[in-house]
PDB file of C-alpha atoms in Angstrom:
ATOM      1  CA  MET D   1      87.837 124.114 159.589  1.00  0.00           C
ATOM      2  CA  GLU D   2      87.497 126.777 162.412  1.00  0.00           C
ATOM      3  CA  THR D   3      85.420 125.978 165.092  1.00  0.00           C
ATOM      4  CA  PRO D   4      81.852 128.405 166.045  1.00  0.00           C
ATOM      5  CA  ARG D   5      83.439 128.460 169.758  1.00  0.00           C
ATOM      6  CA  GLN D   6      79.536 128.874 170.948  1.00  0.00           C
ATOM      7  CA  ILE D   7      78.758 129.237 174.738  1.00  0.00           C
ATOM      8  CA  ILE D   8      77.166 125.829 175.670  1.00  0.00           C
ATOM      9  CA  LEU D   9      75.403 127.209 178.989  1.00  0.00           C
ATOM     10  CA  PRO D  10      76.504 130.363 180.766  1.00  0.00           C
ATOM     11  CA  VAL D  11      75.779 130.130 184.796  1.00  0.00           C
ATOM     12  CA  LEU D  12      75.858 132.791 187.239  1.00  0.00           C
ATOM     13  CA  ARG D  13      77.401 132.109 190.712  1.00  0.00           C
ATOM     14  CA  PRO D  14      77.060 133.588 194.023  1.00  0.00           C
ATOM     15  CA  GLY D  15      80.118 135.877 194.198  1.00  0.00           C
ATOM     16  CA  ASN D  16      81.623 134.061 197.264  1.00  0.00           C
ATOM     17  CA  SER D  17      81.356 130.233 195.832  1.00  0.00           C
ATOM     18  CA  HIS D  18      84.438 128.693 194.351  1.00  0.00           C
ATOM     19  CA  SER D  19      85.488 128.628 190.414  1.00  0.00           C
ATOM     20  CA  ASN D  20      84.504 124.839 190.393  1.00  0.00           C
ATOM     21  CA  LYS D  21      81.054 125.343 191.860  1.00  0.00           C
ATOM     22  CA  TRP D  22      78.330 123.279 189.976  1.00  0.00           C
ATOM     23  CA  TYR D  23      81.106 122.420 187.720  1.00  0.00           C
ATOM     24  CA  VAL D  24      81.145 118.600 187.345  1.00  0.00           C
ATOM     25  CA  SER D  25      77.529 118.311 187.849  1.00  0.00           C
ATOM     26  CA  ILE D  26      77.023 120.713 185.026  1.00  0.00           C
ATOM     27  CA  LEU D  27      80.373 119.056 182.907  1.00  0.00           C
ATOM     28  CA  LYS D  28      78.595 115.435 183.559  1.00  0.00           C
ATOM     29  CA  ARG D  29      75.440 116.509 182.089  1.00  0.00           C
ATOM     30  CA  ILE D  30      76.770 117.972 178.963  1.00  0.00           C
ATOM     31  CA  ILE D  31      78.639 114.592 178.349  1.00  0.00           C
ATOM     32  CA  ILE D  32      75.566 112.482 178.457  1.00  0.00           C
ATOM     33  CA  LYS D  33      73.843 114.427 176.061  1.00  0.00           C
ATOM     34  CA  ILE D  34      77.019 114.214 173.625  1.00  0.00           C
ATOM     35  CA  ARG D  35      77.655 110.698 174.358  1.00  0.00           C
ATOM     36  CA  GLU D  36      74.173 110.150 173.336  1.00  0.00           C
ATOM     37  CA  SER D  37      74.029 111.215 170.088  1.00  0.00           C
ATOM     38  CA  TYR D  38      77.510 110.592 169.763  1.00  0.00           C
ATOM     39  CA  PRO D  39      78.793 107.752 171.757  1.00  0.00           C
ATOM     40  CA  GLU D  40      82.091 107.461 169.479  1.00  0.00           C
ATOM     41  CA  MET D  41      83.404 110.659 170.089  1.00  0.00           C
ATOM     42  CA  GLU D  42      86.721 111.179 171.948  1.00  0.00           C
ATOM     43  CA  ILE D  43      85.828 113.969 174.185  1.00  0.00           C
ATOM     44  CA  ILE D  44      88.933 116.115 175.756  1.00  0.00           C
ATOM     45  CA  ILE D  45      88.449 118.288 178.739  1.00  0.00           C
ATOM     46  CA  ARG D  46      90.808 121.654 179.117  1.00  0.00           C
ATOM     47  CA  SER D  47      90.772 123.228 181.733  1.00  0.00           C
ATOM     48  CA  ASP D  48      92.882 125.827 184.343  1.00  0.00           C
ATOM     49  CA  SER D  49      93.862 125.152 187.541  1.00  0.00           C
ATOM     50  CA  GLY D  50      89.989 126.686 189.037  1.00  0.00           C
ATOM     51  CA  PHE D  51      88.484 123.638 187.849  1.00  0.00           C
ATOM     52  CA  SER D  52      91.082 120.939 189.062  1.00  0.00           C
ATOM     53  CA  CYS D  53      88.921 118.621 191.935  1.00  0.00           C
ATOM     54  CA  ALA D  54      88.428 115.496 193.261  1.00  0.00           C
ATOM     55  CA  ALA D  55      85.086 115.200 191.642  1.00  0.00           C
ATOM     56  CA  PHE D  56      86.412 116.264 188.134  1.00  0.00           C
ATOM     57  CA  TYR D  57      88.908 113.500 188.353  1.00  0.00           C
ATOM     58  CA  GLN D  58      86.445 110.858 189.129  1.00  0.00           C
ATOM     59  CA  LEU D  59      84.117 112.400 186.412  1.00  0.00           C
ATOM     60  CA  VAL D  60      87.494 111.579 184.088  1.00  0.00           C
ATOM     61  CA  ASP D  61      87.439 108.351 184.957  1.00  0.00           C
ATOM     62  CA  ASP D  62      83.622 107.626 184.985  1.00  0.00           C
ATOM     63  CA  PHE D  63      83.388 108.578 181.135  1.00  0.00           C
ATOM     64  CA  ASP D  64      86.887 107.559 179.775  1.00  0.00           C
ATOM     65  CA  LEU D  65      87.459 111.254 179.172  1.00  0.00           C
ATOM     66  CA  LEU D  66      91.068 112.610 177.741  1.00  0.00           C
ATOM     67  CA  TYR D  67      91.946 115.648 179.821  1.00  0.00           C
ATOM     68  CA  VAL D  68      94.538 118.446 180.716  1.00  0.00           C
ATOM     69  CA  THR D  69      93.788 120.804 183.771  1.00  0.00           C
ATOM     70  CA  GLY D  70      96.149 122.791 185.259  1.00  0.00           C
ATOM     71  CA  ILE D  71      96.439 122.289 188.953  1.00  0.00           C
ATOM     72  CA  ALA D  72      97.371 124.944 191.605  1.00  0.00           C
ATOM     73  CA  SER D  73     100.694 125.465 193.455  1.00  0.00           C
ATOM     74  CA  ASN D  74     100.902 124.243 197.006  1.00  0.00           C
ATOM     75  CA  LYS D  75     103.782 123.068 199.663  1.00  0.00           C
ATOM     76  CA  VAL D  76     103.928 119.640 197.849  1.00  0.00           C
ATOM     77  CA  LEU D  77     104.409 120.743 194.439  1.00  0.00           C
ATOM     78  CA  LYS D  78     106.914 123.408 195.566  1.00  0.00           C
ATOM     79  CA  ARG D  79     109.034 120.621 197.245  1.00  0.00           C
ATOM     80  CA  LYS D  80     109.157 118.476 194.050  1.00  0.00           C
ATOM     81  CA  VAL D  81     110.120 121.529 192.055  1.00  0.00           C
ATOM     82  CA  SER D  82     112.542 122.745 194.277  1.00  0.00           C
ATOM     83  CA  ARG D  83     115.724 121.189 193.038  1.00  0.00           C
ATOM     84  CA  SER D  84     115.106 121.747 189.296  1.00  0.00           C
ATOM     85  CA  LYS D  85     114.259 125.359 190.270  1.00  0.00           C
ATOM     86  CA  ASN D  86     117.311 126.140 191.572  1.00  0.00           C
ATOM     87  CA  ALA D  87     119.208 124.322 188.929  1.00  0.00           C
ATOM     88  CA  VAL D  88     117.313 126.677 186.044  1.00  0.00           C
ATOM     89  CA  LYS D  89     117.817 129.562 188.203  1.00  0.00           C
ATOM     90  CA  LYS D  90     121.698 128.836 188.235  1.00  0.00           C
ATOM     91  CA  MET D  91     121.665 128.413 184.234  1.00  0.00           C
ATOM     92  CA  TYR D  92     120.153 131.538 183.940  1.00  0.00           C
ATOM     93  CA  LEU D  93     122.759 133.750 186.232  1.00  0.00           C
ATOM     94  CA  ASP D  94     125.412 131.908 184.933  1.00  0.00           C
ATOM     95  CA  GLN D  95     124.409 131.680 181.224  1.00  0.00           C
ATOM     96  CA  GLY D  96     122.005 134.647 181.184  1.00  0.00           C
ATOM     97  CA  GLU D  97     119.490 132.831 178.809  1.00  0.00           C
ATOM     98  CA  LYS D  98     115.914 132.215 179.398  1.00  0.00           C
ATOM     99  CA  HIS D  99     115.498 128.343 180.139  1.00  0.00           C
ATOM    100  CA  GLN D 100     112.548 126.196 180.186  1.00  0.00           C
ATOM    101  CA  HIS D 101     112.311 122.714 181.876  1.00  0.00           C
ATOM    102  CA  PHE D 102     109.961 120.268 182.038  1.00  0.00           C
ATOM    103  CA  MET D 103     109.283 117.341 184.509  1.00  0.00           C
ATOM    104  CA  SER D 104     106.435 114.587 185.148  1.00  0.00           C
ATOM    105  CA  PHE D 105     105.776 113.039 188.425  1.00  0.00           C
ATOM    106  CA  THR D 106     103.021 111.203 189.408  1.00  0.00           C
ATOM    107  CA  TYR D 107     100.931 113.152 192.333  1.00  0.00           C
ATOM    108  CA  LYS D 108      97.851 112.530 194.321  1.00  0.00           C
ATOM    109  CA  ALA D 109      95.993 115.423 196.352  1.00  0.00           C
ATOM    110  CA  LYS D 110      94.411 114.177 199.721  1.00  0.00           C
ATOM    111  CA  SER D 111      90.589 114.546 198.394  1.00  0.00           C
ATOM    112  CA  TRP D 112      91.620 112.611 195.069  1.00  0.00           C
ATOM    113  CA  HIS D 113      90.809 109.089 194.491  1.00  0.00           C
ATOM    114  CA  LYS D 114      93.743 108.230 193.036  1.00  0.00           C
ATOM    115  CA  PRO D 115      97.303 109.688 191.739  1.00  0.00           C
ATOM    116  CA  GLN D 116      97.401 111.380 188.693  1.00  0.00           C
ATOM    117  CA  GLN D 117     100.135 112.024 185.659  1.00  0.00           C
ATOM    118  CA  CYS D 118     101.240 115.412 186.691  1.00  0.00           C
ATOM    119  CA  TYR D 119     103.644 117.778 185.135  1.00  0.00           C
ATOM    120  CA  SER D 120     105.570 121.077 185.795  1.00  0.00           C
ATOM    121  CA  LYS D 121     106.984 123.698 183.897  1.00  0.00           C
ATOM    122  CA  VAL D 122     110.125 125.652 185.339  1.00  0.00           C
ATOM    123  CA  GLU D 123     111.321 129.111 183.578  1.00  0.00           C
ATOM    124  CA  SER D 124     113.566 131.470 184.446  1.00  0.00           C
ATOM    125  CA  THR D 125     112.030 134.395 182.491  1.00  0.00           C
ATOM    126  CA  GLY D 126     114.738 137.225 183.317  1.00  0.00           C
ATOM    127  CA  LEU D 127     112.108 138.831 185.467  1.00  0.00           C
ATOM    128  CA  GLY D 128     112.118 136.063 187.900  1.00  0.00           C
ATOM    129  CA  MET D 129     110.986 132.273 188.058  1.00  0.00           C
ATOM    130  CA  ASN D 130     107.454 130.748 185.988  1.00  0.00           C
ATOM    131  CA  ILE D 131     106.375 127.726 187.705  1.00  0.00           C
ATOM    132  CA  ARG D 132     103.310 125.773 186.102  1.00  0.00           C
ATOM    133  CA  HIS D 133     101.827 122.829 187.496  1.00  0.00           C
ATOM    134  CA  PHE D 134      99.474 121.032 185.254  1.00  0.00           C
ATOM    135  CA  SER D 135      97.733 116.919 185.080  1.00  0.00           C
ATOM    136  CA  SER D 136      96.887 115.192 182.193  1.00  0.00           C
ATOM    137  CA  ASN D 137      96.192 111.634 180.723  1.00  0.00           C
ATOM    138  CA  ILE D 138      96.701 112.159 177.121  1.00  0.00           C
ATOM    139  CA  PRO D 139      98.803 109.534 176.035  1.00  0.00           C
ATOM    140  CA  GLN D 140     102.046 109.263 173.961  1.00  0.00           C
ATOM    141  CA  LYS D 141     102.629 112.957 174.624  1.00  0.00           C
ATOM    142  CA  ASP D 142     105.839 114.538 176.534  1.00  0.00           C
ATOM    143  CA  ALA D 143     105.272 117.457 178.619  1.00  0.00           C
ATOM    144  CA  ARG D 144     106.560 119.854 176.670  1.00  0.00           C
ATOM    145  CA  LYS D 145     103.566 118.784 174.265  1.00  0.00           C
ATOM    146  CA  ILE D 146     101.177 118.717 175.787  1.00  0.00           C
ATOM    147  CA  TYR D 147     101.763 122.433 177.397  1.00  0.00           C
ATOM    148  CA  PHE D 148     102.775 124.142 174.117  1.00  0.00           C
ATOM    149  CA  ASP D 149     100.434 121.930 171.414  1.00  0.00           C
ATOM    150  CA  PHE D 150      97.143 122.143 173.625  1.00  0.00           C
ATOM    151  CA  TYR D 151      96.958 123.495 177.361  1.00  0.00           C
ATOM    152  CA  VAL D 152      98.130 127.042 176.097  1.00  0.00           C
ATOM    153  CA  LYS D 153      95.609 127.347 173.022  1.00  0.00           C
ATOM    154  CA  ARG D 154      93.174 127.447 175.828  1.00  0.00           C
ATOM    155  CA  GLY D 155      94.034 131.101 175.575  1.00  0.00           C
ATOM    156  CA  ASP D 156      92.491 131.963 171.812  1.00  0.00           C
ATOM    157  CA  SER D 157      90.218 128.760 171.778  1.00  0.00           C
ATOM    158  CA  SER D 158      88.086 129.819 175.286  1.00  0.00           C
ATOM    159  CA  GLU D 159      89.778 132.592 177.638  1.00  0.00           C
ATOM    160  CA  ASN D 160      89.976 135.370 174.199  1.00  0.00           C
ATOM    161  CA  ARG D 161      85.952 134.230 173.724  1.00  0.00           C
ATOM    162  CA  ILE D 162      85.319 135.027 177.650  1.00  0.00           C
ATOM    163  CA  LYS D 163      86.561 138.160 177.434  1.00  0.00           C
ATOM    164  CA  GLU D 164      84.561 139.048 173.969  1.00  0.00           C
ATOM    165  CA  VAL D 165      81.290 138.061 176.291  1.00  0.00           C
ATOM    166  CA  LYS D 166      82.411 139.685 179.347  1.00  0.00           C
ATOM    167  CA  ASN D 167      84.043 143.425 177.750  1.00  0.00           C
ATOM    168  CA  MET D 168      82.218 143.521 174.105  1.00  0.00           C
ATOM    169  CA  CYS D 169      79.048 141.985 175.142  1.00  0.00           C
ATOM    170  CA  PHE D 170      78.929 143.736 178.912  1.00  0.00           C
ATOM    171  CA  SER D 171      78.188 140.336 181.102  1.00  0.00           C
ATOM    172  CA  ASP D 172      79.815 142.098 183.615  1.00  0.00           C
ATOM    173  CA  ARG D 173      77.447 144.359 184.020  1.00  0.00           C
ATOM    174  CA  LEU D 174      75.624 142.490 186.713  1.00  0.00           C
ATOM    175  CA  SER D 175      74.795 145.613 189.105  1.00  0.00           C
ATOM    176  CA  ASN D 176      71.058 144.413 190.112  1.00  0.00           C
ATOM    177  CA  HIS D 177      70.401 143.697 193.721  1.00  0.00           C
ATOM    178  CA  SER D 178      68.586 140.730 192.228  1.00  0.00           C
ATOM    179  CA  PHE D 179      70.316 137.509 191.539  1.00  0.00           C
ATOM    180  CA  LEU D 180      67.324 136.441 189.273  1.00  0.00           C
ATOM    181  CA  ALA D 181      67.996 139.727 187.234  1.00  0.00           C
ATOM    182  CA  ASN D 182      71.599 139.647 186.719  1.00  0.00           C
ATOM    183  CA  PHE D 183      71.244 136.097 185.462  1.00  0.00           C
ATOM    184  CA  PHE D 184      68.701 137.275 183.083  1.00  0.00           C
ATOM    185  CA  ARG D 185      71.522 139.787 181.955  1.00  0.00           C
ATOM    186  CA  LEU D 186      73.917 137.299 181.673  1.00  0.00           C
ATOM    187  CA  MET D 187      71.474 135.507 179.558  1.00  0.00           C
ATOM    188  CA  MET D 188      71.206 138.475 176.983  1.00  0.00           C
ATOM    189  CA  SER D 189      74.744 139.066 176.472  1.00  0.00           C
ATOM    190  CA  SER D 190      75.410 135.656 175.966  1.00  0.00           C
ATOM    191  CA  LEU D 191      72.767 135.953 173.324  1.00  0.00           C
ATOM    192  CA  ALA D 192      74.224 138.711 171.716  1.00  0.00           C
ATOM    193  CA  TYR D 193      77.699 136.964 171.604  1.00  0.00           C
ATOM    194  CA  GLU D 194      75.963 134.189 169.946  1.00  0.00           C
ATOM    195  CA  MET D 195      74.432 136.563 167.592  1.00  0.00           C
ATOM    196  CA  PHE D 196      77.929 138.011 166.601  1.00  0.00           C
ATOM    197  CA  LEU D 197      78.963 134.596 166.387  1.00  0.00           C
ATOM    198  CA  LEU D 198      76.089 134.172 163.252  1.00  0.00           C
ATOM    199  CA  LEU D 199      77.558 137.270 161.904  1.00  0.00           C
ATOM    200  CA  LYS D 200      80.935 136.416 161.985  1.00  0.00           C
ATOM    201  CA  GLN D 201      80.020 133.324 160.156  1.00  0.00           C
ATOM    202  CA  LYS D 202      78.505 134.913 157.478  1.00  0.00           C
ATOM    203  CA  ILE D 203      81.438 137.491 156.890  1.00  0.00           C
ATOM    204  CA  LYS D 204      83.470 134.915 156.190  1.00  0.00           C
ATOM    205  CA  LYS D 205      81.331 134.047 153.141  1.00  0.00           C
ATOM    206  CA  THR D 206      81.796 137.286 151.642  1.00  0.00           C
ATOM    207  CA  ARG D 207      84.914 138.799 150.030  1.00  0.00           C
ATOM    208  CA  PHE D 208      86.259 141.663 152.736  1.00  0.00           C
ATOM    209  CA  GLU D 209      88.952 139.932 153.975  1.00  0.00           C
ATOM    210  CA  VAL D 210      89.520 142.573 156.543  1.00  0.00           C
ATOM    211  CA  ALA D 211      86.114 142.071 157.935  1.00  0.00           C
ATOM    212  CA  LYS D 212      87.166 138.507 158.379  1.00  0.00           C
ATOM    213  CA  LYS D 213      89.355 139.673 161.368  1.00  0.00           C
ATOM    214  CA  TRP D 214      87.114 141.423 163.325  1.00  0.00           C
ATOM    215  CA  LEU D 215      86.241 141.279 166.787  1.00  0.00           C
ATOM    216  CA  ILE D 216      83.015 141.603 168.316  1.00  0.00           C
ATOM    217  CA  SER D 217      83.994 145.083 169.045  1.00  0.00           C
ATOM    218  CA  SER D 218      84.671 146.077 165.562  1.00  0.00           C
ATOM    219  CA  ILE D 219      81.442 144.372 164.183  1.00  0.00           C
ATOM    220  CA  ARG D 220      79.222 146.538 166.415  1.00  0.00           C
ATOM    221  CA  THR D 221      81.489 149.379 165.208  1.00  0.00           C
ATOM    222  CA  TYR D 222      81.759 149.411 161.726  1.00  0.00           C
ATOM    223  CA  LEU D 223      78.918 147.115 160.876  1.00  0.00           C
ATOM    224  CA  LEU D 224      75.992 147.898 163.036  1.00  0.00           C
ATOM    225  CA  LYS D 225      76.700 151.620 164.437  1.00  0.00           C
ATOM    226  CA  VAL D 226      75.180 152.950 160.777  1.00  0.00           C
ATOM    227  CA  GLY D 227      73.157 155.787 160.545  1.00  0.00           C
ATOM    228  CA  ALA D 228      69.852 154.960 159.155  1.00  0.00           C
ATOM    229  CA  THR D 229      66.217 155.877 158.499  1.00  0.00           C
ATOM    230  CA  ILE D 230      63.306 153.278 158.507  1.00  0.00           C
ATOM    231  CA  LYS D 231      60.431 153.779 155.798  1.00  0.00           C
ATOM    232  CA  ILE D 232      57.356 151.690 156.256  1.00  0.00           C
ATOM    233  CA  THR D 233      54.940 151.541 153.517  1.00  0.00           C
ATOM    234  CA  LYS D 234      52.036 149.156 152.954  1.00  0.00           C
ATOM    235  CA  ARG D 235      53.847 146.605 150.970  1.00  0.00           C
ATOM    236  CA  ARG D 236      57.734 146.988 151.721  1.00  0.00           C
ATOM    237  CA  ILE D 237      59.724 148.247 154.580  1.00  0.00           C
ATOM    238  CA  TYR D 238      62.697 150.440 153.354  1.00  0.00           C
ATOM    239  CA  TYR D 239      66.284 150.799 155.366  1.00  0.00           C
ATOM    240  CA  GLN D 240      67.905 153.849 154.520  1.00  0.00           C
ATOM    241  CA  LEU D 241      71.704 153.784 155.275  1.00  0.00           C
ATOM    242  CA  SER D 242      73.986 156.737 154.873  1.00  0.00           C
ATOM    243  CA  LYS D 243      76.012 157.631 151.892  1.00  0.00           C
ATOM    244  CA  SER D 244      79.095 157.400 153.749  1.00  0.00           C
ATOM    245  CA  PHE D 245      78.733 154.016 154.915  1.00  0.00           C
ATOM    246  CA  VAL D 246      81.820 152.528 154.221  1.00  0.00           C
ATOM    247  CA  TYR D 247      81.184 149.301 154.736  1.00  0.00           C
ATOM    248  CA  LYS D 248      77.933 148.903 152.795  1.00  0.00           C
ATOM    249  CA  GLY D 249      79.096 145.988 150.211  1.00  0.00           C
ATOM    250  CA  LEU D 250      79.769 144.143 153.152  1.00  0.00           C
ATOM    251  CA  PHE D 251      76.218 144.702 154.724  1.00  0.00           C
ATOM    252  CA  ARG D 252      74.380 143.775 151.315  1.00  0.00           C
ATOM    253  CA  GLU D 253      76.451 140.404 150.850  1.00  0.00           C
ATOM    254  CA  ILE D 254      75.705 139.656 154.368  1.00  0.00           C
ATOM    255  CA  ILE D 255      71.800 140.334 154.447  1.00  0.00           C
ATOM    256  CA  THR D 256      71.225 138.342 150.633  1.00  0.00           C
ATOM    257  CA  GLN D 257      73.041 135.334 151.838  1.00  0.00           C
TER     258      GLN D 257
END
């Protein structure tokens, strides 16, 4: 069953702040709330390298969480993969074929409270080397399975949803001189996204298979931007839609659910 993929908490940060600002403190509150209602639920955190920090790894241990997070490259990690990088590069030059190599190792940044199990993907793409570092404590999974079965799937699960909020609900329109006004705009965009999620759930219950694949932009164009007149009487409110409205059947099924 597809998850709703709702926004938990939209937060506007100052433009000069790091991507993990307030991240751990907010995540901690969310985890506490989840555990209060579902104490036995297994929680898995998936994030990119911008959220990898000492406080996060401490939180993982404190609340017994599973996680996969990217790690930003640095001199130490570059040295660890240098031999594999040269071997993969040579293999591509000799055979002319793309190649992937995964390696695992323990690594501890200076600020971390203890070493973490880390992995690197070294790949020759034909256009250069593609190297990714990530850390995880998911048991009984090798690097390849963690990367492809879970980590990279954050794209459709979260990053594409963020793009919908930003580009289709216009959460990037934060040009007011007041921080609070821009925060309010972000909240409005987030509420609009939640409304579209509700429409998506209702569309899935209809017989219109094409509409079930629509993004937010398509829902707005084909379902909401419709010419209509409104007539109000003492007893009723009439919505008179255009005769050329292509998806009037879909519209009717949604409003009668």
